[in-house]
C-alpha cells in the first residue's frame, strides 16, 4: 500500500507529465481552490524541478462566489473583471501550460437564486470567451485534476463521519487516476492506447448518425460529415506536445450535428451545475434544439442553463463510456462532472470542440458552423448512459451497425 503522501505526490507528477505534459522552459499557470493548497504546492515544486521558469498560482475561494450571489446588487451581477481575463489570456496565448485543480461543494450555490447565479455565470463566460476559445482549440496544453474537499466528500458519502468520507473520496480519486499502484505514467500509456482503439474503430465506420435507446431515451443524433472521434489526449497547437485534458478520462467523444438531433433523452444521473443540482430530467429535441424539458428537481436551474444563449439549447458533444469503466464500477455518484461524465455515456449542451471536426483547429469557425458545429458560451455535460443503453450507428447507406449493447462496446 502506498502512503497518502506518495499518492498525492504521484497525482501532482501525473498532472504535470501526462496532464499538461510540461516541457523544460515552459511556464505554468496553476488555478485551484484554497482547500487544495497542499496539492498546489506539490505541483509547483515539481514544475520547477521539471524546468519551469515560473509557476503562476492563483487561488480561488468559492465561498466568495456564494457571498456575491447572495449580497451583490442585482444590477452589478453581470460584471466580471476584464483584467482577470487579460492576465490569463496573456499567459495562455504565449503557450504557458494551464493546469486547473478542481473539487468543490456540489451544493454550494443552492442557497442562492438560480437566476442570479445564471447572470453571474453568463457574464463570466462572456468575458472569458477569448480564453475558452484557446482551450477549445487546444492552443496550449491544459488539464483538470480534482482535489477532495470536505464538502464534496460529505455529499458523496453522507452516511460516513467527515474524516472517513474524505478518505474514501481520495481512494476513489487515486484509483480513477491510476496513482494507487505505482508507476502511473506507464499505467496511463497503456490506458490511452486502449482508448484509441475505440476511437479508431468509430472513425473507420464514419457513421452519419447514432441512435440511442434506453428507458426514457429514444434519440437520433446526427453527426457532421466531417466529425472526428477523439479520446484521451490531444496535441497542443503552440508546441505540438501531447496532453490529456481530463484526469481521469474514460471517454471517446465527437460532435453531434447542431441542427440534426431529434427525440428524447433522459439523464441517468443528477447533474451538478454551478453548485446547484438538477435531478430526474429529460430533454426533447427537434431539428437540433431543445423544444421541451422537465426535471424532478432543479427545473428552474435547467431552464436558466438552456436560456444562456441559442447554443445552450443544442448539443456540442456526444461521448461514449462503457458501463464497465472503473469509475462506473465504483457505483458512486460523485456530483462532479469530471468523475460522473467518465462513468457514463454523456451529451453536452453548448459549445462543441473544434478538435472533433476534421482539421477543425485550422479552419475558420464559420466553416465548421455550416458543417454542424455548435457555438455557445457554455458547455455542460449530462449523463444518459446505463447498463440498459443500446446504441446503433447509422451508415450513409442507412445500414445499422451495433455500437453498444447493454452499455458495453459491441463494435
Ligand atoms: Zn466529455
Ligand atoms: Zn464535455
CSV table of C-alpha atoms and ligand atoms in Angstrom, one decimal:
chain,number,residue,atom,x,y,z
A,1,UNK,CA,0.0,0.0,0.0
A,2,UNK,CA,1.4,3.4,-1.0
A,3,UNK,CA,1.1,6.2,1.6
A,4,UNK,CA,-1.3,9.1,1.1
A,5,UNK,CA,1.7,11.4,0.8
A,6,UNK,CA,3.2,9.3,-2.0
A,7,UNK,CA,-0.2,9.1,-3.9
A,8,UNK,CA,-0.7,12.9,-3.7
A,9,UNK,CA,2.9,13.4,-5.0
A,10,UNK,CA,2.2,10.9,-7.8
A,11,UNK,CA,-1.0,12.8,-8.6
A,12,UNK,CA,1.0,16.1,-8.9
A,13,UNK,CA,3.5,14.3,-11.1
A,14,UNK,CA,0.8,12.8,-13.3
A,15,UNK,CA,-0.9,16.2,-13.7
A,16,UNK,CA,2.3,17.7,-15.0
A,17,UNK,CA,3.8,14.9,-17.0
A,18,UNK,CA,0.7,13.3,-18.5
A,19,UNK,CA,-1.9,16.1,-17.9
A,20,UNK,CA,-0.3,19.2,-19.3
A,21,UNK,CA,3.0,17.5,-20.3
A,22,UNK,CA,5.1,20.4,-19.1
A,23,UNK,CA,8.2,21.0,-21.1
A,24,UNK,CA,11.5,22.4,-19.7
A,25,UNK,CA,11.4,26.2,-20.2
A,26,UNK,CA,7.6,26.3,-20.3
A,27,UNK,CA,5.7,28.4,-17.7
A,28,UNK,CA,2.8,27.0,-15.7
A,29,UNK,CA,-0.4,28.7,-14.9
A,30,UNK,CA,-2.0,27.0,-11.9
A,31,UNK,CA,-5.5,27.6,-10.6
A,32,UNK,CA,-7.1,25.9,-7.7
A,33,UNK,CA,-9.3,26.2,-4.6
A,34,UNK,CA,-7.7,27.4,-1.3
A,35,UNK,CA,-8.5,23.9,0.2
A,36,UNK,CA,-6.1,22.4,-2.4
A,37,UNK,CA,-3.0,24.3,-1.3
A,38,UNK,CA,-1.3,21.0,-0.4
A,39,UNK,CA,-1.6,19.7,-4.0
A,40,UNK,CA,-0.9,23.2,-5.5
A,41,UNK,CA,2.4,23.4,-3.7
A,42,UNK,CA,3.5,19.9,-4.7
A,43,UNK,CA,2.6,20.7,-8.3
A,44,UNK,CA,4.7,24.0,-8.1
A,45,UNK,CA,7.6,22.1,-6.6
A,46,UNK,CA,7.6,19.5,-9.4
A,47,UNK,CA,7.0,22.1,-12.1
A,48,UNK,CA,10.2,24.0,-11.1
A,49,UNK,CA,12.0,20.6,-10.9
A,50,UNK,CA,10.9,19.9,-14.4
A,51,UNK,CA,12.4,23.2,-15.6
A,52,UNK,CA,9.5,25.7,-15.4
A,53,UNK,CA,11.0,29.3,-15.3
A,54,UNK,CA,7.9,30.5,-13.4
A,55,UNK,CA,4.8,29.0,-11.8
A,56,UNK,CA,1.9,31.5,-11.6
A,57,UNK,CA,-0.5,30.2,-8.9
A,58,UNK,CA,-4.0,31.7,-8.5
A,59,UNK,CA,-6.1,30.6,-5.5
A,60,UNK,CA,-9.9,30.6,-5.8
A,61,UNK,CA,-12.4,30.8,-2.9
A,62,UNK,CA,-15.8,29.5,-3.9
A,63,UNK,CA,-17.5,30.9,-0.8
A,64,UNK,CA,-16.8,34.4,-2.2
A,65,UNK,CA,-18.9,33.5,-5.2
A,66,UNK,CA,-21.8,32.4,-3.0
A,67,UNK,CA,-21.4,35.6,-1.0
A,68,UNK,CA,-21.6,37.6,-4.2
A,69,UNK,CA,-24.6,35.7,-5.4
A,70,UNK,CA,-26.4,36.5,-2.2
A,71,UNK,CA,-25.3,40.0,-1.4
A,72,UNK,CA,-24.4,41.8,-4.6
A,73,UNK,CA,-26.8,44.5,-6.0
A,74,UNK,CA,-28.9,42.9,-8.8
A,75,UNK,CA,-27.6,45.3,-11.5
A,76,UNK,CA,-24.0,44.6,-10.6
A,77,UNK,CA,-24.2,40.8,-11.2
A,78,UNK,CA,-23.3,41.0,-14.9
A,79,UNK,CA,-19.9,42.4,-14.1
A,80,UNK,CA,-16.7,40.3,-14.5
A,81,UNK,CA,-13.2,41.8,-14.4
A,82,UNK,CA,-11.6,42.0,-17.8
A,83,UNK,CA,-8.3,42.4,-16.1
A,84,UNK,CA,-8.5,38.8,-14.8
A,85,UNK,CA,-9.2,37.6,-18.4
A,86,UNK,CA,-6.3,39.7,-19.8
A,87,UNK,CA,-3.9,38.2,-17.3
A,88,UNK,CA,-4.8,34.6,-18.1
A,89,UNK,CA,-5.1,35.3,-21.8
A,90,UNK,CA,-1.6,36.8,-22.0
A,91,UNK,CA,-0.2,33.6,-20.4
A,92,UNK,CA,-2.1,31.0,-22.4
A,93,UNK,CA,-1.6,32.9,-25.7
A,94,UNK,CA,2.2,32.7,-25.0
A,95,UNK,CA,1.8,28.9,-24.7
A,96,UNK,CA,2.0,28.5,-20.9
A,97,UNK,CA,0.7,25.2,-19.7
A,98,UNK,CA,-2.7,25.7,-17.9
A,99,UNK,CA,-3.5,23.4,-15.0
A,100,UNK,CA,-6.8,23.6,-13.2
A,101,UNK,CA,-7.2,21.9,-9.8
A,102,UNK,CA,-11.0,21.3,-9.3
A,103,UNK,CA,-13.1,20.0,-6.5
A,104,UNK,CA,-15.9,21.9,-4.9
A,105,UNK,CA,-19.1,21.7,-2.9
A,106,UNK,CA,-21.7,20.4,-5.3
A,107,UNK,CA,-24.4,22.2,-3.3
A,108,UNK,CA,-22.5,25.4,-2.8
A,109,UNK,CA,-24.9,27.7,-4.7
A,110,UNK,CA,-28.1,26.0,-3.7
A,111,UNK,CA,-29.0,28.8,-1.1
A,112,UNK,CA,-28.8,31.4,-4.0
A,113,UNK,CA,-31.4,32.4,-6.6
A,114,UNK,CA,-30.7,30.4,-9.8
A,115,UNK,CA,-31.4,33.4,-12.0
A,116,UNK,CA,-28.8,35.5,-10.1
A,117,UNK,CA,-26.3,32.7,-10.4
A,118,UNK,CA,-27.1,32.3,-14.1
A,119,UNK,CA,-26.4,36.0,-14.6
A,120,UNK,CA,-23.0,35.7,-12.9
A,121,UNK,CA,-22.1,32.6,-15.0
A,122,UNK,CA,-23.2,34.3,-18.2
A,123,UNK,CA,-21.1,37.4,-17.7
A,124,UNK,CA,-18.1,35.3,-16.6
A,125,UNK,CA,-18.4,33.2,-19.8
A,126,UNK,CA,-18.8,36.2,-22.0
A,127,UNK,CA,-15.7,38.0,-20.6
A,128,UNK,CA,-13.6,34.8,-20.5
A,129,UNK,CA,-14.5,33.8,-24.1
A,130,UNK,CA,-11.1,34.5,-25.6
A,131,UNK,CA,-9.6,32.1,-23.0
A,132,UNK,CA,-12.2,29.4,-23.6
A,133,UNK,CA,-11.6,29.7,-27.3
A,134,UNK,CA,-7.9,28.9,-26.7
A,135,UNK,CA,-8.9,26.0,-24.6
A,136,UNK,CA,-11.5,24.6,-27.0
A,137,UNK,CA,-9.0,24.9,-29.9
A,138,UNK,CA,-6.2,23.2,-27.9
A,139,UNK,CA,-4.0,26.2,-28.4
A,140,UNK,CA,-1.9,25.3,-25.3
A,141,UNK,CA,-1.7,22.2,-23.2
A,142,UNK,CA,-4.3,22.3,-20.4
A,143,UNK,CA,-5.7,19.8,-17.9
A,144,UNK,CA,-8.0,19.4,-15.0
A,145,UNK,CA,-7.5,17.2,-11.9
A,146,UNK,CA,-9.7,17.2,-8.8
A,147,UNK,CA,-8.9,17.6,-5.1
A,148,UNK,CA,-11.1,16.0,-2.5
A,149,UNK,CA,-12.6,18.9,-0.5
A,150,UNK,CA,-14.6,18.0,2.7
A,151,UNK,CA,-18.0,19.4,1.5
A,152,UNK,CA,-17.7,17.3,-1.7
A,153,UNK,CA,-16.7,14.1,0.3
A,154,UNK,CA,-19.7,14.7,2.6
A,155,UNK,CA,-22.0,14.8,-0.4
A,156,UNK,CA,-20.7,11.6,-1.9
A,157,UNK,CA,-20.6,9.7,1.4
A,158,UNK,CA,-23.3,11.3,3.5
A,159,UNK,CA,-23.5,8.3,5.9
A,160,UNK,CA,-19.8,8.4,6.9
A,161,UNK,CA,-18.0,10.6,9.5
A,162,UNK,CA,-16.2,13.5,7.9
A,163,UNK,CA,-12.7,12.0,8.1
A,164,UNK,CA,-13.7,8.6,6.6
A,165,UNK,CA,-15.7,10.3,3.9
A,166,UNK,CA,-12.7,12.3,2.8
A,167,UNK,CA,-10.5,9.2,2.9
A,168,UNK,CA,-13.0,7.2,0.7
A,169,UNK,CA,-13.2,10.1,-1.8
A,170,UNK,CA,-9.4,10.3,-2.0
A,171,UNK,CA,-9.3,6.5,-2.6
A,172,UNK,CA,-11.8,6.9,-5.5
A,173,UNK,CA,-9.8,9.8,-7.0
A,174,UNK,CA,-6.5,7.9,-6.7
A,175,UNK,CA,-8.0,4.7,-8.2
A,176,UNK,CA,-9.7,6.6,-11.1
A,177,UNK,CA,-6.4,8.5,-11.8
A,178,UNK,CA,-4.4,5.2,-11.6
A,179,UNK,CA,-2.0,6.5,-9.0
A,180,UNK,CA,-2.7,3.8,-6.5
A,181,UNK,CA,-0.5,1.1,-8.0
A,182,UNK,CA,2.9,2.8,-8.6
A,183,UNK,CA,4.2,4.0,-12.0
A,184,UNK,CA,1.1,6.0,-13.0
A,185,UNK,CA,2.9,7.2,-16.1
A,186,UNK,CA,3.2,3.6,-17.6
A,187,UNK,CA,-0.4,2.9,-16.5
A,188,UNK,CA,-1.6,5.9,-18.4
A,189,UNK,CA,0.3,4.9,-21.6
A,190,UNK,CA,-1.5,1.6,-21.6
A,191,UNK,CA,-4.8,3.2,-20.9
A,192,UNK,CA,-4.6,5.8,-23.6
A,193,UNK,CA,-3.6,3.1,-26.1
A,194,UNK,CA,-6.7,1.1,-25.3
A,195,UNK,CA,-9.0,4.2,-25.6
A,196,UNK,CA,-7.5,4.9,-29.0
A,197,UNK,CA,-8.6,1.5,-30.3
A,198,UNK,CA,-12.3,2.5,-29.7
A,199,UNK,CA,-12.0,6.0,-31.4
A,200,UNK,CA,-10.2,4.5,-34.4
A,201,UNK,CA,-12.9,1.9,-34.8
A,202,UNK,CA,-15.6,4.6,-34.7
A,203,UNK,CA,-13.7,6.8,-37.2
A,204,UNK,CA,-13.4,3.8,-39.5
A,205,UNK,CA,-17.2,3.5,-39.7
A,206,UNK,CA,-17.8,7.2,-40.4
A,207,UNK,CA,-21.4,7.0,-39.2
A,208,UNK,CA,-23.9,9.6,-40.3
A,209,UNK,CA,-25.9,9.3,-37.1
A,210,UNK,CA,-26.2,7.3,-33.8
A,211,UNK,CA,-29.4,6.0,-32.4
A,212,UNK,CA,-29.6,6.0,-28.6
A,213,UNK,CA,-32.1,3.8,-26.8
A,214,UNK,CA,-32.7,3.2,-23.1
A,215,UNK,CA,-35.7,3.5,-20.7
A,216,UNK,CA,-36.9,7.2,-21.2
A,217,UNK,CA,-34.4,7.7,-24.1
A,218,UNK,CA,-35.0,7.4,-27.8
A,219,UNK,CA,-32.7,9.9,-29.6
A,220,UNK,CA,-31.3,10.2,-33.0
A,221,UNK,CA,-28.1,12.1,-33.0
A,222,UNK,CA,-27.0,13.2,-36.5
A,223,UNK,CA,-23.2,13.6,-36.9
A,224,UNK,CA,-21.4,16.2,-39.1
A,225,UNK,CA,-19.9,14.7,-42.3
A,226,UNK,CA,-16.5,16.0,-41.0
A,227,UNK,CA,-16.8,14.7,-37.4
A,228,UNK,CA,-13.9,13.0,-35.8
A,229,UNK,CA,-14.0,10.7,-32.7
A,230,UNK,CA,-11.4,11.7,-30.1
A,231,UNK,CA,-10.1,10.0,-27.0
A,232,UNK,CA,-7.6,10.5,-24.2
A,233,UNK,CA,-5.1,13.1,-25.4
A,234,UNK,CA,-4.7,15.8,-27.9
A,235,UNK,CA,-1.8,17.8,-29.3
A,236,UNK,CA,-1.3,21.5,-28.4
A,237,UNK,CA,-1.1,23.9,-31.3
A,238,UNK,CA,1.5,26.1,-29.7
A,239,UNK,CA,4.2,23.4,-29.1
A,240,UNK,CA,2.8,20.1,-30.5
A,241,UNK,CA,3.0,18.5,-27.1
A,242,UNK,CA,0.6,15.6,-26.4
A,243,UNK,CA,-1.6,16.5,-23.4
A,244,UNK,CA,-4.5,14.9,-21.6
A,245,UNK,CA,-7.2,17.5,-20.7
A,246,UNK,CA,-9.1,15.4,-18.1
A,247,UNK,CA,-7.6,13.3,-15.4
A,248,UNK,CA,-9.4,10.8,-15.2
A,249,UNK,CA,-10.7,10.3,-18.7
A,250,UNK,CA,-12.5,7.2,-20.0
A,251,UNK,CA,-14.5,8.7,-22.9
A,252,UNK,CA,-14.4,8.5,-26.6
A,253,UNK,CA,-16.2,11.6,-28.0
A,254,UNK,CA,-17.3,13.6,-31.0
A,255,UNK,CA,-19.5,16.4,-32.1
A,256,UNK,CA,-23.3,15.9,-32.8
A,257,UNK,CA,-24.6,18.0,-35.7
A,258,UNK,CA,-26.2,21.1,-34.0
A,259,UNK,CA,-29.2,21.0,-36.4
A,260,UNK,CA,-29.8,17.2,-36.7
A,261,UNK,CA,-30.8,15.9,-33.3
A,262,UNK,CA,-34.4,14.6,-32.7
A,263,UNK,CA,-36.2,12.7,-30.0
A,264,UNK,CA,-36.0,12.5,-26.2
A,265,UNK,CA,-33.1,11.8,-23.8
A,266,UNK,CA,-33.4,11.1,-20.1
A,267,UNK,CA,-30.5,11.8,-17.8
A,268,UNK,CA,-29.3,8.7,-15.9
A,269,UNK,CA,-27.6,10.7,-13.1
A,270,UNK,CA,-28.2,14.0,-11.4
A,271,UNK,CA,-26.3,17.0,-12.8
A,272,UNK,CA,-24.3,19.2,-10.5
A,273,UNK,CA,-24.3,22.6,-12.3
A,274,UNK,CA,-22.7,25.7,-10.8
A,275,UNK,CA,-23.2,24.4,-7.3
A,276,UNK,CA,-26.9,23.5,-7.9
A,277,UNK,CA,-28.4,20.1,-8.5
A,278,UNK,CA,-30.7,19.1,-11.4
A,279,UNK,CA,-32.3,15.7,-11.0
A,280,UNK,CA,-34.5,13.3,-12.9
A,281,UNK,CA,-34.6,15.4,-16.0
A,282,UNK,CA,-35.3,14.8,-19.7
A,283,UNK,CA,-34.9,16.9,-22.8
A,284,UNK,CA,-36.8,16.7,-26.1
A,285,UNK,CA,-35.1,17.8,-29.3
A,286,UNK,CA,-36.4,18.8,-32.7
A,287,UNK,CA,-34.1,20.0,-35.5
A,288,UNK,CA,-31.2,20.0,-33.0
A,289,UNK,CA,-32.8,22.3,-30.4
A,290,UNK,CA,-34.5,21.6,-27.1
A,291,UNK,CA,-38.2,22.1,-27.6
A,292,UNK,CA,-39.4,20.6,-24.2
A,293,UNK,CA,-37.8,19.7,-20.9
A,294,UNK,CA,-38.8,18.5,-17.4
A,295,UNK,CA,-36.9,17.9,-14.1
A,296,UNK,CA,-38.0,16.4,-10.8
A,297,UNK,CA,-35.7,18.8,-9.0
A,298,UNK,CA,-33.9,22.0,-10.2
A,299,UNK,CA,-36.1,22.7,-13.1
A,300,UNK,CA,-35.5,26.4,-12.7
A,301,UNK,CA,-31.8,25.8,-12.8
A,302,UNK,CA,-32.2,23.7,-16.0
A,303,UNK,CA,-34.3,26.5,-17.6
A,304,UNK,CA,-31.7,29.1,-16.8
A,305,UNK,CA,-29.0,26.9,-18.3
A,306,UNK,CA,-31.0,26.4,-21.5
A,307,UNK,CA,-31.5,30.2,-21.8
A,308,UNK,CA,-27.8,31.2,-21.6
A,309,UNK,CA,-27.9,31.5,-25.4
A,310,UNK,CA,-29.1,29.9,-28.5
A,311,UNK,CA,-26.3,27.3,-28.5
A,312,UNK,CA,-27.1,26.2,-24.9
A,313,UNK,CA,-30.3,24.6,-26.3
A,314,UNK,CA,-28.3,22.5,-28.7
A,315,UNK,CA,-25.7,19.7,-28.3
A,316,UNK,CA,-21.9,20.1,-28.7
A,317,UNK,CA,-20.6,16.7,-27.5
A,318,UNK,CA,-21.5,13.1,-27.6
A,319,UNK,CA,-19.3,10.8,-25.5
A,320,UNK,CA,-19.3,7.1,-25.1
A,321,UNK,CA,-18.1,5.3,-22.0
A,322,UNK,CA,-18.7,1.6,-21.4
A,323,UNK,CA,-20.7,0.8,-18.3
A,324,UNK,CA,-17.8,-1.4,-17.1
A,325,UNK,CA,-15.4,1.6,-16.8
A,326,UNK,CA,-13.6,1.6,-13.5
A,327,UNK,CA,-15.3,4.8,-12.3
A,328,UNK,CA,-18.7,3.4,-13.2
A,329,UNK,CA,-17.9,0.2,-11.3
A,330,UNK,CA,-17.4,2.2,-8.1
A,331,UNK,CA,-21.2,2.6,-8.2
A,332,UNK,CA,-20.8,6.0,-6.7
A,333,UNK,CA,-22.5,9.2,-7.7
A,334,UNK,CA,-19.8,11.9,-7.4
A,335,UNK,CA,-21.9,15.0,-8.0
A,336,UNK,CA,-18.9,16.2,-10.0
A,337,UNK,CA,-18.8,16.3,-13.8
A,338,UNK,CA,-15.2,15.2,-14.2
A,339,UNK,CA,-16.0,12.0,-12.4
A,340,UNK,CA,-19.6,11.3,-13.3
A,341,UNK,CA,-19.0,12.0,-17.0
A,342,UNK,CA,-16.3,9.4,-17.1
A,343,UNK,CA,-18.6,6.9,-15.5
A,344,UNK,CA,-21.3,7.1,-18.2
A,345,UNK,CA,-22.1,8.0,-21.8
A,346,UNK,CA,-22.9,11.7,-21.9
A,347,UNK,CA,-24.0,14.6,-24.1
A,348,UNK,CA,-23.1,18.2,-23.6
A,349,UNK,CA,-25.4,21.2,-24.1
A,350,UNK,CA,-23.4,24.1,-25.6
A,351,UNK,CA,-20.2,24.6,-27.4
A,352,UNK,CA,-18.5,21.8,-29.5
A,353,UNK,CA,-14.8,21.1,-29.6
A,354,UNK,CA,-13.0,22.2,-32.8
A,355,UNK,CA,-10.8,19.1,-32.4
A,356,UNK,CA,-13.9,16.9,-33.1
A,357,UNK,CA,-14.0,18.2,-36.6
A,358,UNK,CA,-11.6,17.3,-39.4
A,359,UNK,CA,-8.8,19.9,-39.4
A,360,UNK,CA,-11.1,21.8,-37.0
A,361,UNK,CA,-8.5,23.9,-35.3
A,362,UNK,CA,-7.0,25.3,-38.5
A,363,UNK,CA,-10.2,26.2,-40.3
A,364,UNK,CA,-12.5,29.3,-39.8
A,365,UNK,CA,-15.3,28.8,-37.3
A,366,UNK,CA,-17.9,29.9,-39.9
A,367,UNK,CA,-17.0,26.9,-42.0
A,368,UNK,CA,-17.4,24.5,-39.0
A,369,UNK,CA,-20.7,26.1,-38.1
A,370,UNK,CA,-22.0,25.3,-41.6
A,371,UNK,CA,-21.0,21.7,-41.0
A,372,UNK,CA,-22.9,21.4,-37.7
A,373,UNK,CA,-20.6,23.0,-35.1
A,374,UNK,CA,-22.4,24.3,-32.1
A,375,UNK,CA,-21.4,27.7,-31.0
A,376,UNK,CA,-22.2,28.8,-27.4
A,377,UNK,CA,-20.8,30.5,-24.3
A,378,UNK,CA,-21.4,27.3,-22.3
A,379,UNK,CA,-20.6,23.6,-22.3
A,380,UNK,CA,-22.4,21.4,-19.8
A,381,UNK,CA,-22.1,17.6,-19.8
A,382,UNK,CA,-25.0,15.5,-18.6
A,383,UNK,CA,-25.1,11.7,-18.3
A,384,UNK,CA,-27.5,9.3,-20.1
A,385,UNK,CA,-25.5,6.1,-20.0
A,386,UNK,CA,-26.5,3.0,-18.1
A,387,UNK,CA,-26.5,-0.8,-18.3
A,388,UNK,CA,-29.7,-0.6,-20.2
A,389,UNK,CA,-28.3,1.5,-23.1
A,390,UNK,CA,-28.2,0.3,-26.7
A,391,UNK,CA,-26.6,2.3,-29.5
A,392,UNK,CA,-26.7,1.7,-33.2
A,393,UNK,CA,-24.6,3.5,-35.7
A,394,UNK,CA,-26.3,4.5,-39.0
A,395,UNK,CA,-24.2,4.5,-42.2
A,396,UNK,CA,-24.8,6.9,-45.1
A,397,UNK,CA,-26.5,3.9,-46.9
A,398,UNK,CA,-29.0,3.6,-44.0
A,399,UNK,CA,-27.4,0.3,-42.7
A,400,UNK,CA,-27.3,0.0,-38.9
A,401,UNK,CA,-24.3,-1.3,-37.0
A,402,UNK,CA,-24.4,-2.2,-33.3
A,403,UNK,CA,-22.1,0.2,-31.4
A,404,UNK,CA,-23.1,-0.6,-27.8
A,405,UNK,CA,-25.3,-3.3,-26.2
A,406,UNK,CA,-26.5,-3.1,-22.6
A,407,UNK,CA,-23.9,-0.3,-22.0
A,408,UNK,CA,-20.9,-2.2,-23.4
A,409,UNK,CA,-19.0,-1.9,-26.7
A,410,UNK,CA,-20.4,-4.0,-29.5
A,411,UNK,CA,-18.1,-2.9,-32.2
B,1,LIG,ZN1,-17.0,14.5,-22.3
B,2,LIG,ZN1,-17.9,17.8,-22.1
